Amino acid sequence: MKSRETILNAVKNNQPALQQLPELNALIAIQYNDKFLQFSTVLKTIGGNVVEIKHTDEIIEYVKNNFSSNQNFVTTLPVLNNIKMLDENLDAHFLENIELAILTALFGVAENGAVWLTDKEIKIRALPFICQHLAVLLYKRDLVSNMQMAYDLIGENNHEFGVFIAGPSKTADIEQSLVLGAHGPKTMTVFVLE
Amino acid sequence: MSSANAKHPELSTIFNKDEARVDWHDETLWWIRQKRDKAAWTIPEWEELRETASGIKNNVLSNLHEYLIEFEQKAIANGIVVHWAADANEHNEIIHSILQQHKVSQIVKSKSMLTEECGLNEYLAQHSIDVVDTDLGERIVQLANEHPSHIVLPCIHWKKEEIGELFHKHLNTPKGNADPQFLTNAARIHLREKFLTRRIAITGVNFAVAETGEFVVCTNEGNADMGAHLADVHIACMGIEKIIPQRKHLGVFLRLLARSATGQPITTYSSHFKKPNINQQLHIILVDNGRTVQLGREDFRNSLKCIRCAACFNTCPVYRRSGGHSYHTAIAGPIGAILAPNLDMKKYADLPFASTLCGSCSNVCPVKIDIHNQLYKWRQVITEEGYSPKTKTIAMKAMAATLSSPAIFNVAGKAGRWVMKYLPFFVNNRFNPWYKQRNMPAPPQQSFTQWYKKNRS
């Protein structure tokens, strides 16, 4: 722990006179009249799918039509009674063959197409990253315009782990060619419920 | 890299041998710069956002001592083990000791420029530890036994056909297949096996929040999360300047980071690690390695505001045409050129001169670091300390003598025009650094003084 004292002393001796922290309220962040339109436009641009639904039954229908059946699907949503509930006690390494995970998001952000999930929604931290395809349920009323409003919503919430997810896992490391499905989900579908 | 002591001009010459490749490199990076502009223009308050981010970072640097203590307290309360490393060597030793405690000799690592700066991979290789870099670009350069040439796009200097060849050799992909989709999938399969079997994962840190003791890691690929959530032990490495005061400030920085870096509205994943996973150990290493010295340099301290977006790389006319390896340091580009001399002024004396001082870097910087001013100031410090490049010093002295005496100036001007007219090979040769990549201009018929006397007096 010698280095701790050395570093802290050096910081104390070398840091300049105190400069005030800017007031964030003074920064007027962009707001969108149609948050859903902005959210879905951005999310589609970055490779995500947006599906508007009126009832959660439509999720089951959509999954049936768009993902091959007899696959390993899991959900954390009790309302999706045709899909297997996630066993929360499972070792994360056994999630490798999960084809589709359907989770719920706390809110979405219109300016960048991101959705926010915490360990309470995810249950097993590796799940939204290791599954081959990811889907989340989002209520349309839970859309905010920008990231500042997003952090106002998160507030002092005592999550242990939280993540903004914006679209499928991707890379452009090979000659800047965009490839969806780098290490994580190859697709991301957001079901937006009225 | 040709030799350990090669400097930016020599290393750029190597990169410049293939002109078509240089053009391709230049255009690719400029295209990313243009994407950054488009993304910035979608945010009407972009300039205020930059100003706010800059102000937050100024506050951080002025109150870093308190923020570090607050962060440490909160992180420990969250169940995170906090380590302090004075320099690169101590950072590497701490990691090695954690690996030894767990009897682990194979690890995965997601992108962390700090571990590059500390030479972690080389250090662990010497101790027979196998490190797999899991960012696709980093894995590519690692397989090729190279270092990243760009902090966000590590293999921006590689062509897909070369990557196809590399993967054929190391991952048994079919010879001649250079399809990015196919190669990425091959890497996905190769790296999934590593994620599932390695018990310790190292990640970097983009932001650490003093108020909550949590830290945020941003990736597009999801490799940091795959590594961290599947490991028994997660070690996160951060420079002490990565602290921000409060959680709500993440809103400001996450709005700026990806837009400045690649023109994306946000990275695919912005993961907030606050407490260790169930049955997992979470370590954070707070690293100084010269940062407190830089903090004490009034002219250069605000280089520590950097959030590593690389916007200054993509816009820089010198970086785009000389390539990342010409900077012979972990962090290349304009920001690297003002960070590196702090670590070793002699070794990196050439870097502040690898600039046109056009100021484009400062104009795109999301935290408003006055990069080009600092490049200019480093030149003065380096010259005063006697580390400036020899040819430049001689040329500058000759120039100073010429410009300070009207008589010498007149003679020199005449001589110059005469030589360029009658003995052009005297300047158009490889001993004249200005002739490299350039044509010398046609000599004027008369000097300005001669013209003025004739026309105005």
mmCIF file with all atom_site columns, N, CA and C in Angstrom, chain B residues 243-282:
data_model
loop_
_atom_site.group_PDB
_atom_site.id
_atom_site.type_symbol
_atom_site.label_atom_id
_atom_site.label_alt_id
_atom_site.label_comp_id
_atom_site.label_asym_id
_atom_site.label_entity_id
_atom_site.label_seq_id
_atom_site.pdbx_PDB_ins_code
_atom_site.Cartn_x
_atom_site.Cartn_y
_atom_site.Cartn_z
_atom_site.occupancy
_atom_site.B_iso_or_equiv
_atom_site.pdbx_formal_charge
_atom_site.auth_seq_id
_atom_site.auth_comp_id
_atom_site.auth_asym_id
_atom_site.auth_atom_id
_atom_site.pdbx_PDB_model_num
ATOM 1   N N  . ILE B 1 243 ? -11.388 8.911   -13.565 1.00 0.00 ? 243 ILE B N  1
ATOM 2   C CA . ILE B 1 243 ? -12.453 9.203   -12.598 1.00 0.00 ? 243 ILE B CA 1
ATOM 3   C C  . ILE B 1 243 ? -13.366 10.323  -13.104 1.00 0.00 ? 243 ILE B C  1
ATOM 4   N N  . ILE B 1 244 ? -14.670 10.169  -12.900 1.00 0.00 ? 244 ILE B N  1
ATOM 5   C CA . ILE B 1 244 ? -15.589 11.307  -13.046 1.00 0.00 ? 244 ILE B CA 1
ATOM 6   C C  . ILE B 1 244 ? -16.373 11.430  -11.740 1.00 0.00 ? 244 ILE B C  1
ATOM 7   N N  . PRO B 1 245 ? -16.865 12.636  -11.437 1.00 0.00 ? 245 PRO B N  1
ATOM 8   C CA . PRO B 1 245 ? -17.440 12.845  -10.101 1.00 0.00 ? 245 PRO B CA 1
ATOM 9   C C  . PRO B 1 245 ? -18.700 12.034  -9.828  1.00 0.00 ? 245 PRO B C  1
ATOM 10  N N  . GLN B 1 246 ? -19.716 12.171  -10.696 1.00 0.00 ? 246 GLN B N  1
ATOM 11  C CA . GLN B 1 246 ? -21.018 11.577  -10.382 1.00 0.00 ? 246 GLN B CA 1
ATOM 12  C C  . GLN B 1 246 ? -21.556 10.756  -11.545 1.00 0.00 ? 246 GLN B C  1
ATOM 13  N N  . ARG B 1 247 ? -22.482 9.858   -11.198 1.00 0.00 ? 247 ARG B N  1
ATOM 14  C CA . ARG B 1 247 ? -23.078 8.982   -12.203 1.00 0.00 ? 247 ARG B CA 1
ATOM 15  C C  . ARG B 1 247 ? -23.725 9.779   -13.331 1.00 0.00 ? 247 ARG B C  1
ATOM 16  N N  . LYS B 1 248 ? -24.405 10.871  -12.982 1.00 0.00 ? 248 LYS B N  1
ATOM 17  C CA . LYS B 1 248 ? -25.126 11.629  -14.019 1.00 0.00 ? 248 LYS B CA 1
ATOM 18  C C  . LYS B 1 248 ? -24.178 12.206  -15.068 1.00 0.00 ? 248 LYS B C  1
ATOM 19  N N  . HIS B 1 249 ? -22.884 12.341  -14.734 1.00 0.00 ? 249 HIS B N  1
ATOM 20  C CA . HIS B 1 249 ? -21.924 12.847  -15.716 1.00 0.00 ? 249 HIS B CA 1
ATOM 21  C C  . HIS B 1 249 ? -21.657 11.843  -16.837 1.00 0.00 ? 249 HIS B C  1
ATOM 22  N N  . LEU B 1 250 ? -21.990 10.576  -16.573 1.00 0.00 ? 250 LEU B N  1
ATOM 23  C CA . LEU B 1 250 ? -21.861 9.569   -17.637 1.00 0.00 ? 250 LEU B CA 1
ATOM 24  C C  . LEU B 1 250 ? -22.711 9.959   -18.836 1.00 0.00 ? 250 LEU B C  1
ATOM 25  N N  . GLY B 1 251 ? -23.853 10.599  -18.570 1.00 0.00 ? 251 GLY B N  1
ATOM 26  C CA . GLY B 1 251 ? -24.744 11.033  -19.646 1.00 0.00 ? 251 GLY B CA 1
ATOM 27  C C  . GLY B 1 251 ? -23.994 11.917  -20.636 1.00 0.00 ? 251 GLY B C  1
ATOM 28  N N  . VAL B 1 252 ? -23.197 12.838  -20.115 1.00 0.00 ? 252 VAL B N  1
ATOM 29  C CA . VAL B 1 252 ? -22.433 13.750  -20.965 1.00 0.00 ? 252 VAL B CA 1
ATOM 30  C C  . VAL B 1 252 ? -21.382 12.975  -21.772 1.00 0.00 ? 252 VAL B C  1
ATOM 31  N N  . PHE B 1 253 ? -20.623 12.124  -21.101 1.00 0.00 ? 253 PHE B N  1
ATOM 32  C CA . PHE B 1 253 ? -19.502 11.461  -21.782 1.00 0.00 ? 253 PHE B CA 1
ATOM 33  C C  . PHE B 1 253 ? -19.957 10.374  -22.751 1.00 0.00 ? 253 PHE B C  1
ATOM 34  N N  . LEU B 1 254 ? -21.029 9.649   -22.392 1.00 0.00 ? 254 LEU B N  1
ATOM 35  C CA . LEU B 1 254 ? -21.499 8.610   -23.318 1.00 0.00 ? 254 LEU B CA 1
ATOM 36  C C  . LEU B 1 254 ? -22.145 9.221   -24.566 1.00 0.00 ? 254 LEU B C  1
ATOM 37  N N  . ARG B 1 255 ? -22.618 10.461  -24.446 1.00 0.00 ? 255 ARG B N  1
ATOM 38  C CA . ARG B 1 255 ? -23.156 11.124  -25.635 1.00 0.00 ? 255 ARG B CA 1
ATOM 39  C C  . ARG B 1 255 ? -22.026 11.532  -26.583 1.00 0.00 ? 255 ARG B C  1
ATOM 40  N N  . LEU B 1 256 ? -20.858 11.789  -26.026 1.00 0.00 ? 256 LEU B N  1
ATOM 41  C CA . LEU B 1 256 ? -19.736 12.282  -26.829 1.00 0.00 ? 256 LEU B CA 1
ATOM 42  C C  . LEU B 1 256 ? -18.833 11.175  -27.372 1.00 0.00 ? 256 LEU B C  1
ATOM 43  N N  . LEU B 1 257 ? -18.622 10.135  -26.567 1.00 0.00 ? 257 LEU B N  1
ATOM 44  C CA . LEU B 1 257 ? -17.557 9.165   -26.860 1.00 0.00 ? 257 LEU B CA 1
ATOM 45  C C  . LEU B 1 257 ? -17.686 8.487   -28.226 1.00 0.00 ? 257 LEU B C  1
ATOM 46  N N  . ALA B 1 258 ? -18.788 7.763   -28.450 1.00 0.00 ? 258 ALA B N  1
ATOM 47  C CA . ALA B 1 258 ? -18.898 6.984   -29.682 1.00 0.00 ? 258 ALA B CA 1
ATOM 48  C C  . ALA B 1 258 ? -19.119 7.879   -30.897 1.00 0.00 ? 258 ALA B C  1
ATOM 49  N N  . ARG B 1 259 ? -19.832 8.988   -30.690 1.00 0.00 ? 259 ARG B N  1
ATOM 50  C CA . ARG B 1 259 ? -20.027 9.910   -31.817 1.00 0.00 ? 259 ARG B CA 1
ATOM 51  C C  . ARG B 1 259 ? -18.682 10.462  -32.282 1.00 0.00 ? 259 ARG B C  1
ATOM 52  N N  . SER B 1 260 ? -17.818 10.790  -31.326 1.00 0.00 ? 260 SER B N  1
ATOM 53  C CA . SER B 1 260 ? -16.499 11.322  -31.674 1.00 0.00 ? 260 SER B CA 1
ATOM 54  C C  . SER B 1 260 ? -15.600 10.245  -32.267 1.00 0.00 ? 260 SER B C  1
ATOM 55  N N  . ALA B 1 261 ? -15.772 9.006   -31.792 1.00 0.00 ? 261 ALA B N  1
ATOM 56  C CA . ALA B 1 261 ? -14.861 7.930   -32.186 1.00 0.00 ? 261 ALA B CA 1
ATOM 57  C C  . ALA B 1 261 ? -15.155 7.412   -33.588 1.00 0.00 ? 261 ALA B C  1
ATOM 58  N N  . THR B 1 262 ? -16.402 6.970   -33.811 1.00 0.00 ? 262 THR B N  1
ATOM 59  C CA . THR B 1 262 ? -16.735 6.292   -35.069 1.00 0.00 ? 262 THR B CA 1
ATOM 60  C C  . THR B 1 262 ? -17.993 6.853   -35.723 1.00 0.00 ? 262 THR B C  1
ATOM 61  N N  . GLY B 1 263 ? -18.607 7.855   -35.098 1.00 0.00 ? 263 GLY B N  1
ATOM 62  C CA . GLY B 1 263 ? -19.843 8.393   -35.636 1.00 0.00 ? 263 GLY B CA 1
ATOM 63  C C  . GLY B 1 263 ? -21.068 7.582   -35.252 1.00 0.00 ? 263 GLY B C  1
ATOM 64  N N  . GLN B 1 264 ? -20.910 6.630   -34.327 1.00 0.00 ? 264 GLN B N  1
ATOM 65  C CA . GLN B 1 264 ? -22.072 5.886   -33.829 1.00 0.00 ? 264 GLN B CA 1
ATOM 66  C C  . GLN B 1 264 ? -22.760 6.724   -32.753 1.00 0.00 ? 264 GLN B C  1
ATOM 67  N N  . PRO B 1 265 ? -24.096 6.546   -32.578 1.00 0.00 ? 265 PRO B N  1
ATOM 68  C CA . PRO B 1 265 ? -24.765 7.323   -31.528 1.00 0.00 ? 265 PRO B CA 1
ATOM 69  C C  . PRO B 1 265 ? -24.343 6.888   -30.114 1.00 0.00 ? 265 PRO B C  1
ATOM 70  N N  . ILE B 1 266 ? -23.984 5.627   -29.962 1.00 0.00 ? 266 ILE B N  1
ATOM 71  C CA . ILE B 1 266 ? -23.463 5.104   -28.688 1.00 0.00 ? 266 ILE B CA 1
ATOM 72  C C  . ILE B 1 266 ? -22.838 3.748   -29.017 1.00 0.00 ? 266 ILE B C  1
ATOM 73  N N  . THR B 1 267 ? -21.914 3.273   -28.190 1.00 0.00 ? 267 THR B N  1
ATOM 74  C CA . THR B 1 267 ? -21.388 1.928   -28.428 1.00 0.00 ? 267 THR B CA 1
ATOM 75  C C  . THR B 1 267 ? -22.498 0.913   -28.153 1.00 0.00 ? 267 THR B C  1
ATOM 76  N N  . THR B 1 268 ? -22.392 -0.282  -28.748 1.00 0.00 ? 268 THR B N  1
ATOM 77  C CA . THR B 1 268 ? -23.433 -1.294  -28.544 1.00 0.00 ? 268 THR B CA 1
ATOM 78  C C  . THR B 1 268 ? -23.625 -1.580  -27.055 1.00 0.00 ? 268 THR B C  1
ATOM 79  N N  . TYR B 1 269 ? -22.528 -1.719  -26.321 1.00 0.00 ? 269 TYR B N  1
ATOM 80  C CA . TYR B 1 269 ? -22.617 -2.022  -24.891 1.00 0.00 ? 269 TYR B CA 1
ATOM 81  C C  . TYR B 1 269 ? -21.918 -0.937  -24.076 1.00 0.00 ? 269 TYR B C  1
ATOM 82  N N  . SER B 1 270 ? -22.638 -0.421  -23.070 1.00 0.00 ? 270 SER B N  1
ATOM 83  C CA . SER B 1 270 ? -22.033 0.477   -22.079 1.00 0.00 ? 270 SER B CA 1
ATOM 84  C C  . SER B 1 270 ? -22.344 -0.174  -20.735 1.00 0.00 ? 270 SER B C  1
ATOM 85  N N  . SER B 1 271 ? -21.398 -0.967  -20.239 1.00 0.00 ? 271 SER B N  1
ATOM 86  C CA . SER B 1 271 ? -21.651 -1.813  -19.070 1.00 0.00 ? 271 SER B CA 1
ATOM 87  C C  . SER B 1 271 ? -21.186 -1.144  -17.791 1.00 0.00 ? 271 SER B C  1
ATOM 88  N N  . HIS B 1 272 ? -22.069 -1.113  -16.800 1.00 0.00 ? 272 HIS B N  1
ATOM 89  C CA . HIS B 1 272 ? -21.802 -0.472  -15.516 1.00 0.00 ? 272 HIS B CA 1
ATOM 90  C C  . HIS B 1 272 ? -21.534 -1.550  -14.470 1.00 0.00 ? 272 HIS B C  1
ATOM 91  N N  . PHE B 1 273 ? -20.280 -1.710  -14.092 1.00 0.00 ? 273 PHE B N  1
ATOM 92  C CA . PHE B 1 273 ? -19.895 -2.723  -13.098 1.00 0.00 ? 273 PHE B CA 1
ATOM 93  C C  . PHE B 1 273 ? -19.844 -2.057  -11.732 1.00 0.00 ? 273 PHE B C  1
ATOM 94  N N  . LYS B 1 274 ? -20.720 -2.477  -10.842 1.00 0.00 ? 274 LYS B N  1
ATOM 95  C CA . LYS B 1 274 ? -20.721 -1.861  -9.513  1.00 0.00 ? 274 LYS B CA 1
ATOM 96  C C  . LYS B 1 274 ? -20.291 -2.851  -8.434  1.00 0.00 ? 274 LYS B C  1
ATOM 97  N N  . LYS B 1 275 ? -20.840 -4.043  -8.495  1.00 0.00 ? 275 LYS B N  1
ATOM 98  C CA . LYS B 1 275 ? -20.472 -5.053  -7.500  1.00 0.00 ? 275 LYS B CA 1
ATOM 99  C C  . LYS B 1 275 ? -20.021 -6.311  -8.224  1.00 0.00 ? 275 LYS B C  1
ATOM 100 N N  . PRO B 1 276 ? -19.194 -7.132  -7.559  1.00 0.00 ? 276 PRO B N  1
ATOM 101 C CA . PRO B 1 276 ? -18.758 -8.373  -8.217  1.00 0.00 ? 276 PRO B CA 1
ATOM 102 C C  . PRO B 1 276 ? -19.951 -9.281  -8.499  1.00 0.00 ? 276 PRO B C  1
ATOM 103 N N  . ASN B 1 277 ? -19.820 -10.072 -9.538  1.00 0.00 ? 277 ASN B N  1
ATOM 104 C CA . ASN B 1 277 ? -20.816 -11.089 -9.859  1.00 0.00 ? 277 ASN B CA 1
ATOM 105 C C  . ASN B 1 277 ? -20.829 -12.133 -8.733  1.00 0.00 ? 277 ASN B C  1
ATOM 106 N N  . ILE B 1 278 ? -21.910 -12.923 -8.670  1.00 0.00 ? 278 ILE B N  1
ATOM 107 C CA . ILE B 1 278 ? -21.998 -13.971 -7.650  1.00 0.00 ? 278 ILE B CA 1
ATOM 108 C C  . ILE B 1 278 ? -20.803 -14.922 -7.804  1.00 0.00 ? 278 ILE B C  1
ATOM 109 N N  . ASN B 1 279 ? -20.168 -15.245 -6.696  1.00 0.00 ? 279 ASN B N  1
ATOM 110 C CA . ASN B 1 279 ? -19.007 -16.146 -6.684  1.00 0.00 ? 279 ASN B CA 1
ATOM 111 C C  . ASN B 1 279 ? -17.828 -15.635 -7.511  1.00 0.00 ? 279 ASN B C  1
ATOM 112 N N  . GLN B 1 280 ? -17.770 -14.334 -7.686  1.00 0.00 ? 280 GLN B N  1
ATOM 113 C CA . GLN B 1 280 ? -16.680 -13.779 -8.484  1.00 0.00 ? 280 GLN B CA 1
ATOM 114 C C  . GLN B 1 280 ? -15.873 -12.775 -7.669  1.00 0.00 ? 280 GLN B C  1
ATOM 115 N N  . GLN B 1 281 ? -14.594 -12.656 -8.014  1.00 0.00 ? 281 GLN B N  1
ATOM 116 C CA . GLN B 1 281 ? -13.766 -11.605 -7.436  1.00 0.00 ? 281 GLN B CA 1
ATOM 117 C C  . GLN B 1 281 ? -13.616 -10.495 -8.456  1.00 0.00 ? 281 GLN B C  1
ATOM 118 N N  . LEU B 1 282 ? -13.721 -9.259  -7.984  1.00 0.00 ? 282 LEU B N  1
ATOM 119 C CA . LEU B 1 282 ? -13.555 -8.109  -8.872  1.00 0.00 ? 282 LEU B CA 1
ATOM 120 C C  . LEU B 1 282 ? -12.431 -7.226  -8.331  1.00 0.00 ? 282 LEU B C  1
#
